């Protein structure tokens, strides 16, 4: 087994795999209202391809996998994917990011398949606002999904909250309160310009300092909190709380220096950086380990030191973005 270092000495041991670009929702910051030209099923990596691909990554030192999408639980074989990846002894952590709509139905089978951790996206606690942000979603299904996840005792449950100015930034205290009462980690995430026209993004962006400001103004006492396997988030716990909260700030405080992740899109392209147009078609190389490894190394050798999200020259780039893909096609 080898270890994957890029030219800046960053060790890569984590791969995020989008297993579908299809989704049941159309979140305003992620997908256009009319949807996207979704991939036909033969364009998606098959179960066997995903498993062999993970085995190839394991030979390169990867030990941690996240399944994402689109909405990964839309795939009928989502639990089989988890089960077969879990059966690879070198994989020590397997997680999923989901909108939670199908979780009530699938939490048990996912737990039995060996899923360790779940991130559930929930940007508001109000039913009408949820319907607006997701363009049609029913919040009760997500809340039921969260309860099911709690009941099945996953090692870790996180709520992903993308903050949007004038839309849900009035709910920060409500979410902090939620983290006080529930044993989950509420993760506030800065909205990224991916899938978004630049002026829309600029209008909606909220810097996460606002959270500390609100805590201080409301005499909320919190302390740093060590959350195992927490990636780029910094975490805190309100004194006496059942849960915790975390901040993911890719714009105001880039965490690229410690980036350890690779991403595979739903159609089998490897992206070494989320906000970088370059990508490598690794699907044909999955059965050919040597060629697979060569492509992964090539991708890593070209990985930039930092993404350029939020920088002044961004508007000059092709389509105003350093990736042509929408977030639902990469996986977040
Ligand atoms: N459908 C699943 C879900 O919503 O959790 C998984 C895929 S979704 C692309 C993964 C994560 O990316 C979600 O937490 C979502 O909120 C986040 N996301 C999507 N577009 C984003 C954007 N423009 N900026 C920041 N986060 C975004
Ligand atoms: Fe679908 Fe997730 Fe994107 Fe929302 S954030 S549209 S649930 S892929």
PDB file of C-alpha atoms and ligand atoms in Angstrom, residues 23 27 29-30 68-72 97-100 119-121 123 160 162 189-196 327-328 331-332, ligand 1:
ATOM      1  CA  UNK A  23     -32.447  14.544  -6.640  1.00  0.00           C
ATOM      2  CA  UNK A  27     -32.529  23.601  -3.321  1.00  0.00           C
ATOM      3  CA  UNK A  29     -28.365  27.310  -3.890  1.00  0.00           C
ATOM      4  CA  UNK A  30     -27.705  23.934  -5.498  1.00  0.00           C
ATOM      5  CA  UNK A  68     -23.176  11.630  -1.519  1.00  0.00           C
ATOM      6  CA  UNK A  69     -25.082  12.885  -4.568  1.00  0.00           C
ATOM      7  CA  UNK A  70     -27.535  14.283  -5.827  1.00  0.00           C
ATOM      8  CA  UNK A  71     -29.641  12.440  -3.321  1.00  0.00           C
ATOM      9  CA  UNK A  72     -27.816   9.155  -2.634  1.00  0.00           C
ATOM     10  CA  UNK A  97     -24.729  13.030   3.134  1.00  0.00           C
ATOM     11  CA  UNK A  98     -28.465  13.056   2.491  1.00  0.00           C
ATOM     12  CA  UNK A  99     -31.416  15.403   2.362  1.00  0.00           C
ATOM     13  CA  UNK A 100     -33.028  12.986   4.848  1.00  0.00           C
ATOM     14  CA  UNK A 119     -24.990  14.271   7.571  1.00  0.00           C
ATOM     15  CA  UNK A 120     -28.532  15.506   7.011  1.00  0.00           C
ATOM     16  CA  UNK A 121     -29.183  18.760   5.185  1.00  0.00           C
ATOM     17  CA  UNK A 123     -31.448  24.765   6.286  1.00  0.00           C
ATOM     18  CA  UNK A 160     -25.816  20.690   7.431  1.00  0.00           C
ATOM     19  CA  UNK A 162     -26.187  26.450   4.553  1.00  0.00           C
ATOM     20  CA  UNK A 189     -21.873  26.226   6.153  1.00  0.00           C
ATOM     21  CA  UNK A 190     -20.980  29.265   4.062  1.00  0.00           C
ATOM     22  CA  UNK A 191     -22.758  29.206   0.722  1.00  0.00           C
ATOM     23  CA  UNK A 192     -20.344  28.679  -2.165  1.00  0.00           C
ATOM     24  CA  UNK A 193     -20.588  30.215  -5.641  1.00  0.00           C
ATOM     25  CA  UNK A 194     -20.856  26.780  -7.288  1.00  0.00           C
ATOM     26  CA  UNK A 195     -24.182  26.473  -9.165  1.00  0.00           C
ATOM     27  CA  UNK A 196     -24.876  30.141  -8.434  1.00  0.00           C
ATOM     28  CA  UNK A 327     -22.957  20.921  -6.743  1.00  0.00           C
ATOM     29  CA  UNK A 328     -25.422  18.044  -7.149  1.00  0.00           C
ATOM     30  CA  UNK A 331     -21.533  15.892  -4.264  1.00  0.00           C
ATOM     31  CA  UNK A 332     -20.431  18.737  -2.013  1.00  0.00           C
TER      32      UNK A 332
HETATM   33  N1  LIG B   1     -28.622  15.684  -1.491  1.00  0.00           N
HETATM   34  C1  LIG B   1     -27.786  15.502  -0.381  1.00  0.00           C
HETATM   35  C2  LIG B   1     -27.957  16.629   0.619  1.00  0.00           C
HETATM   36  O1  LIG B   1     -28.574  17.633   0.284  1.00  0.00           O
HETATM   37  O2  LIG B   1     -27.468  16.467   1.730  1.00  0.00           O
HETATM   38  C3  LIG B   1     -26.313  15.337  -0.727  1.00  0.00           C
HETATM   39  C4  LIG B   1     -25.756  16.173  -1.829  1.00  0.00           C
HETATM   40  S1  LIG B   1     -25.655  17.916  -1.485  1.00  0.00           S
HETATM   41  C5  LIG B   1     -24.913  18.517  -2.962  1.00  0.00           C
HETATM   42  C6  LIG B   1     -24.341  17.935  -0.281  1.00  0.00           C
HETATM   43  C7  LIG B   1     -24.261  19.187   0.555  1.00  0.00           C
HETATM   44  O3  LIG B   1     -23.867  20.266  -0.269  1.00  0.00           O
HETATM   45  C8  LIG B   1     -25.558  19.594   1.216  1.00  0.00           C
HETATM   46  O4  LIG B   1     -25.365  19.736   2.612  1.00  0.00           O
HETATM   47  C9  LIG B   1     -25.878  20.914   0.585  1.00  0.00           C
HETATM   48  O5  LIG B   1     -26.528  21.775   1.484  1.00  0.00           O
HETATM   49  C10 LIG B   1     -24.513  21.420   0.203  1.00  0.00           C
HETATM   50  N2  LIG B   1     -24.518  22.413  -0.864  1.00  0.00           N
HETATM   51  C11 LIG B   1     -25.098  22.337  -2.079  1.00  0.00           C
HETATM   52  N3  LIG B   1     -24.890  23.455  -2.798  1.00  0.00           N
HETATM   53  C12 LIG B   1     -24.126  24.270  -2.011  1.00  0.00           C
HETATM   54  C13 LIG B   1     -23.561  25.561  -2.186  1.00  0.00           C
HETATM   55  N4  LIG B   1     -23.726  26.258  -3.302  1.00  0.00           N
HETATM   56  N5  LIG B   1     -22.830  26.076  -1.157  1.00  0.00           N
HETATM   57  C14 LIG B   1     -22.651  25.380  -0.002  1.00  0.00           C
HETATM   58  N6  LIG B   1     -23.155  24.156   0.214  1.00  0.00           N
HETATM   59  C15 LIG B   1     -23.888  23.602  -0.780  1.00  0.00           C
END
